[in-house]
Tab-separated table of C-alpha atoms and ligand atoms in Angstrom:
chain	number	residue	atom	x	y	z
M	1	MET	CA	-0.267	0.015	0.049
M	2	PRO	CA	1.304	3.537	-0.989
M	3	GLN	CA	2.069	5.594	2.172
M	4	THR	CA	-0.362	7.890	1.048
M	5	HIS	CA	-3.605	5.809	0.978
M	6	SER	CA	-4.840	5.413	4.366
M	7	PHE	CA	-6.537	2.343	3.525
M	8	ASN	CA	-6.361	-0.066	0.676
M	9	LEU	CA	-10.054	0.019	-0.186
M	10	LEU	CA	-12.520	2.437	1.014
M	11	LEU	CA	-16.678	0.980	0.261
M	12	ARG	CA	-18.753	4.385	0.434
M	13	ASN	CA	-22.491	4.405	1.138
M	14	ALA	CA	-23.187	1.078	1.500
M	15	ARG	CA	-26.112	-0.499	2.852
M	16	LEU	CA	-25.697	-2.861	6.209
M	17	ARG	CA	-28.275	-5.755	7.341
M	18	GLY	CA	-30.321	-4.727	10.498
M	19	GLY	CA	-28.025	-0.986	9.715
M	20	GLN	CA	-29.958	2.531	9.651
M	21	GLY	CA	-28.676	4.646	6.787
M	22	VAL	CA	-25.393	4.187	4.643
M	23	GLN	CA	-22.185	3.764	6.050
M	24	ASP	CA	-18.740	3.888	4.593
M	25	ILE	CA	-16.306	0.646	4.771
M	26	ALA	CA	-12.703	0.484	4.775
M	27	VAL	CA	-10.040	-1.831	4.508
M	28	ARG	CA	-6.525	-2.530	5.544
M	29	GLN	CA	-4.359	-5.537	4.885
M	30	GLY	CA	-6.990	-7.344	3.885
M	31	ARG	CA	-9.138	-6.666	7.417
M	32	ILE	CA	-12.132	-4.323	7.970
M	33	ALA	CA	-10.499	-1.072	9.629
M	34	ALA	CA	-13.516	1.166	10.719
M	35	ILE	CA	-17.221	0.937	9.429
M	36	GLY	CA	-18.798	4.567	9.782
M	37	PRO	CA	-20.657	7.282	8.089
M	38	ASP	CA	-18.540	9.374	6.117
M	39	LEU	CA	-15.362	8.036	6.547
M	40	THR	CA	-12.463	10.385	6.292
M	41	GLY	CA	-9.178	9.039	4.344
M	42	THR	CA	-8.270	7.912	1.163
M	43	ALA	CA	-7.619	4.402	-0.240
M	44	ALA	CA	-5.870	2.976	-3.253
M	45	LEU	CA	-9.841	1.765	-4.295
M	46	GLU	CA	-12.741	3.683	-3.804
M	47	GLU	CA	-15.743	2.465	-4.762
M	48	ASP	CA	-18.952	4.248	-4.176
M	49	ILE	CA	-21.602	1.922	-4.418
M	50	GLY	CA	-24.713	4.262	-4.110
M	51	GLY	CA	-26.568	2.695	-0.881
M	52	ARG	CA	-26.523	-1.002	-2.030
M	53	LEU	CA	-26.693	-3.758	0.708
M	54	VAL	CA	-23.496	-5.170	1.774
M	55	LEU	CA	-22.998	-8.902	2.495
M	56	PRO	CA	-20.272	-10.854	4.200
M	57	GLY	CA	-19.129	-13.327	0.941
M	58	LEU	CA	-21.236	-16.316	0.717
M	59	VAL	CA	-20.485	-19.905	2.501
M	60	ASP	CA	-21.598	-22.787	0.819
M	61	THR	CA	-21.105	-25.602	3.146
M	62	HIS	CA	-21.921	-28.330	1.007
M	63	ILE	CA	-20.926	-29.356	-2.700
M	64	HIS	CA	-19.705	-31.764	-5.438
M	65	LEU	CA	-17.328	-30.110	-7.777
M	66	ASP	CA	-16.088	-33.397	-8.732
M	67	LYS	CA	-19.257	-34.405	-10.026
M	68	SER	CA	-20.615	-31.029	-11.314
M	69	CYS	CA	-21.441	-30.467	-14.677
M	70	LEU	CA	-22.285	-34.444	-15.731
M	71	LEU	CA	-25.077	-33.441	-17.685
M	72	CYS	CA	-23.975	-33.893	-21.665
M	73	ARG	CA	-22.774	-37.476	-20.691
M	74	CYS	CA	-25.767	-38.657	-19.079
M	75	ARG	CA	-28.868	-36.973	-19.732
M	76	ASP	CA	-31.442	-39.527	-18.374
M	77	ALA	CA	-30.434	-40.913	-15.267
M	78	GLY	CA	-33.606	-41.900	-13.994
M	79	GLY	CA	-34.758	-44.260	-10.765
M	80	GLY	CA	-33.837	-41.820	-7.852
M	81	LEU	CA	-31.290	-41.370	-5.641
M	82	LYS	CA	-29.991	-44.869	-6.905
M	83	GLY	CA	-29.672	-44.217	-10.093
M	84	ALA	CA	-27.947	-40.854	-10.012
M	85	ILE	CA	-25.580	-42.855	-7.847
M	86	ALA	CA	-25.150	-45.387	-10.216
M	87	ALA	CA	-24.783	-42.954	-13.575
M	88	VAL	CA	-22.186	-41.357	-11.725
M	89	SER	CA	-20.373	-44.134	-10.445
M	90	GLY	CA	-20.324	-45.516	-14.541
M	91	LEU	CA	-18.873	-42.930	-15.443
M	92	LYS	CA	-16.045	-41.593	-12.477
M	93	ARG	CA	-14.018	-44.672	-13.589
M	94	ALA	CA	-13.014	-42.179	-16.799
M	95	PHE	CA	-12.592	-38.937	-14.729
M	96	THR	CA	-9.105	-37.854	-15.138
M	97	ALA	CA	-7.594	-34.849	-12.806
M	98	GLU	CA	-7.761	-32.403	-16.024
M	99	ASP	CA	-11.761	-33.688	-16.349
M	100	VAL	CA	-12.588	-32.903	-12.802
M	101	TYR	CA	-10.774	-29.668	-12.542
M	102	GLN	CA	-11.893	-28.403	-15.652
M	103	ARG	CA	-15.580	-29.359	-14.174
M	104	GLY	CA	-14.945	-27.751	-11.214
M	105	ALA	CA	-13.522	-25.145	-12.544
M	106	ARG	CA	-16.212	-23.890	-13.934
M	107	THR	CA	-18.517	-24.408	-11.285
M	108	LEU	CA	-16.469	-22.530	-8.526
M	109	GLU	CA	-16.103	-19.565	-10.995
M	110	ARG	CA	-19.878	-19.530	-11.349
M	111	ALA	CA	-20.628	-19.411	-7.547
M	112	ILE	CA	-17.750	-16.995	-7.079
M	113	MET	CA	-19.603	-14.859	-9.159
M	114	GLN	CA	-22.447	-15.149	-7.451
M	115	GLY	CA	-21.116	-14.266	-3.891
M	116	THR	CA	-19.831	-17.338	-2.678
M	117	MET	CA	-16.269	-16.741	-0.655
M	118	HIS	CA	-16.225	-20.164	1.554
M	119	MET	CA	-16.788	-23.677	0.404
M	120	ARG	CA	-16.439	-27.065	1.489
M	121	ALA	CA	-16.011	-29.627	-1.509
M	122	HIS	CA	-17.215	-33.184	-1.109
M	123	VAL	CA	-15.252	-35.607	-3.246
M	124	GLU	CA	-15.672	-38.849	-3.731
M	125	LEU	CA	-12.557	-41.517	-3.001
M	126	ASP	CA	-12.928	-44.941	-4.204
M	127	PRO	CA	-10.744	-47.482	-6.476
M	128	LEU	CA	-12.823	-46.687	-8.852
M	129	VAL	CA	-11.491	-43.005	-9.287
M	130	GLY	CA	-8.385	-43.211	-6.679
M	131	LEU	CA	-7.018	-39.985	-5.489
M	132	ARG	CA	-7.802	-38.032	-8.821
M	133	SER	CA	-10.547	-35.811	-8.092
M	134	PHE	CA	-8.980	-35.333	-4.856
M	135	GLU	CA	-5.924	-34.023	-6.754
M	136	ALA	CA	-8.063	-31.656	-8.956
M	137	MET	CA	-9.232	-30.289	-6.188
M	138	THR	CA	-5.936	-29.535	-4.233
M	139	ARG	CA	-5.494	-27.417	-7.593
M	140	LEU	CA	-8.452	-25.434	-7.785
M	141	LYS	CA	-8.077	-24.954	-4.153
M	142	ARG	CA	-4.794	-23.233	-4.862
M	143	ASP	CA	-5.581	-22.019	-8.285
M	144	TYR	CA	-8.675	-19.794	-7.104
M	145	ALA	CA	-7.427	-18.830	-3.337
M	146	PHE	CA	-7.717	-15.048	-4.772
M	147	ALA	CA	-11.534	-15.261	-4.751
M	148	ILE	CA	-12.548	-17.990	-2.401
M	149	ASP	CA	-11.560	-20.331	0.583
M	150	LEU	CA	-12.006	-23.943	-0.293
M	151	SER	CA	-12.145	-26.211	2.226
M	152	ILE	CA	-11.445	-30.296	0.777
M	153	CYS	CA	-13.866	-32.793	2.961
M	154	VAL	CA	-13.044	-36.373	1.602
M	155	PHE	CA	-15.915	-39.260	1.449
M	156	PRO	CA	-16.587	-42.828	0.216
M	157	GLN	CA	-19.845	-42.305	-1.920
M	158	GLU	CA	-20.125	-45.792	-2.355
M	159	GLY	CA	-19.337	-47.520	0.806
M	160	MET	CA	-15.856	-48.058	3.141
M	161	THR	CA	-15.860	-51.071	4.981
M	162	HIS	CA	-16.137	-53.535	2.490
M	163	ASP	CA	-12.624	-52.831	1.028
M	164	PRO	CA	-10.191	-51.898	2.508
M	165	ALA	CA	-8.826	-50.008	-0.156
M	166	VAL	CA	-11.008	-46.834	0.655
M	167	GLU	CA	-9.774	-46.532	3.777
M	168	ARG	CA	-6.433	-46.220	2.554
M	169	LEU	CA	-7.563	-43.486	0.470
M	170	LEU	CA	-9.328	-41.831	3.106
M	171	VAL	CA	-6.007	-41.957	5.196
M	172	GLN	CA	-3.834	-40.681	1.935
M	173	ALA	CA	-5.715	-38.090	1.012
M	174	LEU	CA	-5.977	-36.305	4.755
M	175	ALA	CA	-2.064	-36.925	5.073
M	176	GLU	CA	-1.852	-35.020	1.824
M	177	GLY	CA	-4.049	-31.852	2.434
M	178	ALA	CA	-7.470	-32.844	3.004
M	179	ASP	CA	-9.239	-30.089	5.488
M	180	LEU	CA	-12.023	-32.721	6.613
M	181	LEU	CA	-13.301	-36.152	6.080
M	182	GLY	CA	-16.912	-37.132	5.044
M	183	GLY	CA	-18.974	-40.387	5.166
M	184	CYS	CA	-22.241	-41.978	3.723
M	185	PRO	CA	-23.655	-44.670	6.081
M	186	TYR	CA	-27.045	-45.236	4.079
M	187	THR	CA	-24.619	-46.542	0.827
M	188	ASP	CA	-22.302	-49.030	2.978
M	189	ALA	CA	-22.712	-52.792	3.452
M	190	ASP	CA	-21.963	-51.513	7.713
M	191	PRO	CA	-23.251	-48.368	7.959
M	192	SER	CA	-22.440	-48.671	12.110
M	193	LEU	CA	-19.245	-49.754	11.254
M	194	GLN	CA	-18.837	-47.214	8.593
M	195	MET	CA	-19.534	-44.525	11.618
M	196	GLU	CA	-17.145	-46.081	14.087
M	197	ARG	CA	-13.809	-46.000	11.688
M	198	ILE	CA	-14.992	-42.303	10.321
M	199	PHE	CA	-14.975	-41.143	14.036
M	200	ALA	CA	-11.336	-43.036	14.663
M	201	LEU	CA	-10.260	-41.552	11.815
M	202	ALA	CA	-11.610	-38.292	12.706
M	203	VAL	CA	-10.192	-38.131	16.161
M	204	ALA	CA	-6.849	-39.695	15.316
M	205	HIS	CA	-6.452	-36.829	12.092
M	206	ASP	CA	-8.003	-34.266	14.270
M	207	VAL	CA	-10.315	-33.213	11.825
M	208	ASP	CA	-13.975	-32.060	11.466
M	209	LEU	CA	-16.639	-34.663	10.174
M	210	ASP	CA	-19.551	-33.773	7.438
M	211	VAL	CA	-21.588	-37.080	6.538
M	212	HIS	CA	-24.358	-37.567	4.408
M	213	LEU	CA	-26.952	-39.108	6.228
M	214	ASP	CA	-30.318	-40.339	6.324
M	215	PHE	CA	-31.486	-39.492	3.049
M	216	ASP	CA	-35.066	-40.580	2.435
M	217	LEU	CA	-38.696	-40.146	3.976
M	218	ASP	CA	-38.857	-43.781	5.526
M	219	PRO	CA	-39.142	-42.947	9.584
M	220	SER	CA	-38.674	-46.303	10.506
M	221	TRP	CA	-35.293	-46.124	10.826
M	222	SER	CA	-32.257	-43.315	10.928
M	223	HIS	CA	-28.822	-43.154	11.742
M	224	LEU	CA	-28.775	-39.542	13.551
M	225	GLU	CA	-29.544	-40.907	17.025
M	226	GLU	CA	-26.010	-42.746	16.609
M	227	ILE	CA	-24.226	-40.157	15.101
M	228	CYS	CA	-25.364	-38.037	17.629
M	229	ARG	CA	-24.611	-40.383	20.333
M	230	ARG	CA	-20.768	-41.130	18.946
M	231	THR	CA	-19.851	-36.918	18.435
M	232	MET	CA	-20.316	-36.759	22.023
M	233	ALA	CA	-18.854	-40.460	22.846
M	234	ALA	CA	-16.079	-38.560	21.123
M	235	GLY	CA	-15.682	-35.204	22.394
M	236	TRP	CA	-16.576	-33.567	18.757
M	237	GLN	CA	-19.536	-31.387	19.613
M	238	GLY	CA	-19.183	-28.507	16.946
M	239	ARG	CA	-17.285	-30.446	14.604
M	240	VAL	CA	-19.471	-32.941	13.277
M	241	ALA	CA	-21.942	-31.598	10.476
M	242	VAL	CA	-24.603	-34.056	8.895
M	243	GLY	CA	-26.036	-33.328	5.210
M	244	HIS	CA	-30.073	-34.124	3.915
M	245	ALA	CA	-31.267	-35.618	7.210
M	246	THR	CA	-34.283	-35.872	4.901
M	247	LYS	CA	-35.969	-38.246	7.502
M	248	LEU	CA	-36.428	-35.393	9.552
M	249	ALA	CA	-39.440	-34.190	6.751
M	250	ALA	CA	-41.454	-37.273	7.544
M	251	ILE	CA	-41.434	-37.527	11.491
M	252	ASP	CA	-43.879	-36.041	13.584
M	253	ASP	CA	-43.960	-32.874	16.039
M	254	ALA	CA	-42.710	-35.164	18.757
M	255	ALA	CA	-40.115	-36.910	17.091
M	256	LEU	CA	-39.177	-33.489	15.361
M	257	GLU	CA	-39.056	-31.912	18.656
M	258	ARG	CA	-36.399	-34.961	20.387
M	259	MET	CA	-34.103	-35.014	17.613
M	260	THR	CA	-34.027	-31.488	17.645
M	261	ALA	CA	-33.131	-31.469	21.570
M	262	LEU	CA	-31.067	-34.401	20.896
M	263	LEU	CA	-28.766	-32.426	17.703
M	264	ALA	CA	-28.660	-29.238	20.439
M	265	GLU	CA	-26.767	-31.263	23.220
M	266	ALA	CA	-24.712	-33.232	20.297
M	267	GLY	CA	-23.661	-30.408	18.867
M	268	VAL	CA	-24.469	-31.653	15.754
M	269	ALA	CA	-25.116	-29.041	13.054
M	270	VAL	CA	-27.640	-30.042	9.967
M	271	THR	CA	-27.697	-28.869	6.386
M	272	ALA	CA	-30.822	-29.053	4.137
M	273	LEU	CA	-29.795	-29.538	-0.021
M	274	PRO	CA	-33.019	-28.621	-0.827
M	275	ALA	CA	-32.658	-28.630	-4.751
M	276	THR	CA	-31.413	-32.581	-4.925
M	277	ASP	CA	-33.762	-33.171	-1.614
M	278	LEU	CA	-36.960	-31.571	-3.757
M	279	TYR	CA	-35.542	-34.037	-7.340
M	280	LEU	CA	-34.456	-36.687	-5.839
M	281	ASN	CA	-37.350	-37.824	-2.457
M	282	GLY	CA	-41.106	-38.724	-2.542
M	283	ARG	CA	-40.653	-40.191	-6.347
M	284	ASP	CA	-43.141	-42.843	-5.575
M	285	LEU	CA	-45.908	-40.572	-4.486
M	286	LYS	CA	-45.693	-38.901	-7.906
M	287	HIS	CA	-47.582	-35.936	-8.213
M	288	ARG	CA	-48.001	-36.103	-4.311
M	289	ALA	CA	-45.107	-36.204	-3.675
M	290	SER	CA	-44.274	-34.556	0.032
M	291	ARG	CA	-41.191	-31.852	0.115
M	292	GLY	CA	-38.716	-34.746	1.597
M	293	VAL	CA	-36.218	-31.408	2.993
M	294	ALA	CA	-35.268	-31.131	6.258
M	295	PRO	CA	-36.792	-28.374	8.236
M	296	VAL	CA	-33.813	-26.687	9.180
M	297	HIS	CA	-35.111	-23.466	10.275
M	298	LEU	CA	-36.761	-25.268	12.903
M	299	LEU	CA	-34.066	-26.907	14.624
M	300	ALA	CA	-31.992	-23.709	14.416
M	301	ASP	CA	-35.400	-22.155	16.620
M	302	GLY	CA	-33.815	-24.987	18.770
M	303	GLY	CA	-30.726	-24.376	19.116
M	304	VAL	CA	-29.052	-26.238	15.953
M	305	THR	CA	-26.422	-24.855	14.105
M	306	VAL	CA	-27.950	-25.119	10.523
M	307	SER	CA	-27.166	-24.261	6.754
M	308	VAL	CA	-28.858	-24.736	3.529
M	309	ALA	CA	-26.510	-25.436	0.653
M	310	THR	CA	-25.883	-26.257	-3.503
M	311	ASN	CA	-25.147	-30.201	-3.441
M	312	ASN	CA	-25.064	-30.918	-6.952
M	313	VAL	CA	-24.823	-28.777	-10.193
M	314	LEU	CA	-26.003	-29.968	-13.437
M	315	ASN	CA	-25.857	-34.097	-12.972
M	316	PRO	CA	-27.903	-36.728	-12.810
M	317	PHE	CA	-28.540	-35.993	-8.377
M	318	THR	CA	-30.059	-32.601	-9.824
M	319	PRO	CA	-29.758	-31.800	-13.135
M	320	PHE	CA	-29.954	-27.492	-12.222
M	321	GLY	CA	-27.887	-25.169	-10.669
M	322	ASP	CA	-26.483	-21.641	-11.520
M	323	GLY	CA	-23.946	-21.735	-7.471
M	324	SER	CA	-26.475	-19.044	-6.090
M	325	LEU	CA	-26.892	-19.424	-2.413
M	326	ILE	CA	-29.508	-16.612	-2.363
M	327	ARG	CA	-31.362	-18.481	-4.884
M	328	MET	CA	-30.631	-21.519	-2.641
M	329	GLY	CA	-31.986	-19.994	0.355
M	330	ASN	CA	-34.455	-18.351	-1.694
M	331	LEU	CA	-35.921	-21.948	-2.857
M	332	TYR	CA	-36.116	-22.867	0.477
M	333	ALA	CA	-37.903	-20.546	2.277
M	334	ASN	CA	-40.677	-20.551	-0.765
M	335	LEU	CA	-40.751	-24.214	-0.258
M	336	MET	CA	-40.988	-24.026	3.993
M	337	HIS	CA	-44.420	-21.173	3.610
M	338	LEU	CA	-41.561	-18.599	5.122
M	339	GLY	CA	-42.246	-15.220	4.433
M	340	PRO	CA	-40.367	-11.643	4.671
M	341	GLU	CA	-40.082	-12.225	8.357
M	342	ARG	CA	-37.894	-14.974	8.355
M	343	PHE	CA	-35.605	-13.722	5.055
M	344	GLY	CA	-33.072	-12.877	7.188
M	345	ASP	CA	-32.947	-16.444	9.224
M	346	CYS	CA	-32.565	-17.874	5.567
M	347	LEU	CA	-29.989	-15.239	4.624
M	348	ASP	CA	-28.054	-16.778	7.533
M	349	MET	CA	-28.212	-20.436	7.080
M	350	VAL	CA	-25.857	-19.423	3.278
M	351	SER	CA	-23.789	-16.854	5.477
M	352	THR	CA	-23.509	-16.625	9.429
M	353	THR	CA	-24.850	-19.901	11.245
M	354	ALA	CA	-22.915	-21.984	7.825
M	355	ALA	CA	-19.960	-19.937	8.893
M	356	ARG	CA	-20.570	-21.234	12.244
M	357	LEU	CA	-20.966	-24.917	10.748
M	358	MET	CA	-17.948	-24.860	8.340
M	359	ARG	CA	-15.773	-23.012	12.053
M	360	ILE	CA	-14.831	-19.524	9.728
M	361	ALA	CA	-12.720	-17.562	12.485
M	362	ASP	CA	-13.371	-13.716	11.856
M	363	TYR	CA	-16.245	-13.980	9.773
M	364	GLY	CA	-18.991	-11.109	9.540
M	365	ILE	CA	-18.977	-7.398	8.455
M	366	ALA	CA	-16.971	-6.036	11.949
M	367	VAL	CA	-14.129	-3.844	12.497
M	368	GLY	CA	-10.909	-6.705	13.081
M	369	GLY	CA	-13.200	-8.859	10.654
M	370	GLN	CA	-11.754	-10.430	7.408
M	371	ALA	CA	-13.156	-8.279	4.652
M	372	ASP	CA	-15.080	-10.565	2.372
M	373	LEU	CA	-17.313	-8.208	0.837
M	374	ILE	CA	-20.586	-8.421	-1.591
M	375	VAL	CA	-22.421	-5.998	-3.196
M	376	LEU	CA	-25.892	-6.745	-4.189
M	377	ASP	CA	-28.318	-4.831	-6.508
M	378	ALA	CA	-30.940	-4.092	-4.008
M	379	ASP	CA	-30.407	-1.525	-1.377
M	380	ASP	CA	-33.122	-3.393	1.019
M	381	GLU	CA	-32.108	-7.502	2.867
M	382	ALA	CA	-36.128	-8.343	1.600
M	383	ASP	CA	-35.909	-7.638	-1.582
M	384	ALA	CA	-32.581	-8.876	-2.083
M	385	PHE	CA	-33.540	-12.078	-0.359
M	386	GLY	CA	-37.002	-12.425	-2.018
M	387	GLY	CA	-35.991	-10.877	-5.729
M	388	ILE	CA	-32.494	-12.657	-5.741
M	389	ALA	CA	-30.612	-9.976	-6.339
M	390	PHE	CA	-27.096	-10.530	-8.055
M	391	PRO	CA	-23.739	-9.775	-6.440
M	392	LEU	CA	-22.367	-6.679	-8.406
M	393	MET	CA	-18.515	-7.434	-7.360
M	394	GLY	CA	-16.697	-9.103	-5.049
M	395	PHE	CA	-13.414	-8.108	-2.461
M	396	LYS	CA	-11.774	-11.122	-1.252
M	397	ARG	CA	-9.370	-9.934	1.841
M	398	GLY	CA	-10.037	-6.699	0.590
M	399	ARG	CA	-8.731	-6.939	-2.818
M	400	ARG	CA	-11.370	-7.084	-5.876
M	401	SER	CA	-12.156	-10.735	-6.684
M	402	PHE	CA	-14.775	-10.050	-9.222
M	403	VAL	CA	-16.987	-7.293	-11.067
M	404	ARG	CA	-20.727	-8.503	-12.346
M	405	PRO	CA	-21.720	-5.410	-13.560
M	406	ALA	CA	-26.082	-4.710	-13.530
M	407	ALA	CA	-27.959	-5.626	-16.831
M	408	MET	CA	-28.909	-2.712	-18.311
M	409	LEU	CA	-32.472	-1.771	-20.617
M	410	VAL	CA	-31.014	-0.091	-24.071
M	411	ARG	CA	-34.076	1.593	-25.435
A	1	LIG	ZN1	-23.787	-34.503	-0.874
């Protein structure tokens, strides 16, 4: 920074969530140095954003970059969840690191330009694909660090306990820089043994756990209680998350209350993945299908850390997606009958509480915090969320990381 400037970045006339009027935000060395009206000082980059809403960079806690953008290779997966797993399994052997990198980069760039600045990528490891997807992910993490903090969660999508090679690959990836471990007990020949092994590995490697769980609408069995029990036994409270947990959409009020209390006590977070959950669940009920998405806002009311995330983009699990977390939160609110009085809670699920799930330090717009900022083309929180406002620009650690000028009519 030249000595003549007091700041690296100065955003003039920003509107903040819950704030009155407009404020300036000043950034020095990647951190927010001051917030207030009409700040004095100069900056290497000064931008008047005209009263638009500024949010902290959004947080996608659950996405599969390695199997995104596969629609052109398998248009018709059919068959719901099993069909989708089988379709990708059939393609996976042919994945090269370069192929995974190119498809992952396409999805990552879309997400960045939708305002995402933190992301947990779930990456499949097994003898079919080896470490190739993981290698691509470590390159993506490095090459896009200017715009996004990518956290790599390695997991066995197609079972673990039937073949010792799977666990060896997970351990190798953890040794080579994977950030945390995932799981998928419902596809394992021995779900309980998989849970036992992933907890043992998480403790041995001192990493968090994020597990695909309870992905159907049959309330007669569940792995959620076992996960909570193992979390408390391992002393891993606050370090375990589960994704899907859609059985929570199929149980009665009393059972949901019981599960909420248990999740809160165990410090187990829950992520709803509305696009995939809506697309794959309840197919046997045809036009009468229920929504099949975990009611995470009710869990949050009971003290559970929750997030809403993307999961899949343009593949057999979810043949939709643009990487927009505001759109995903909007979809969640819409299907859960949540109106403007709860839009802020839904926005939290792709920002503040999602950051808590990922244990991101110094998250949020406050003096001293990391200057990860996006400017939305809206001047009001409810309009931004309800209307799915686009980000116009983003600043990662105070440095401009993307621009996305507003569309204009040409009369
Ligand atoms: Zn997933």
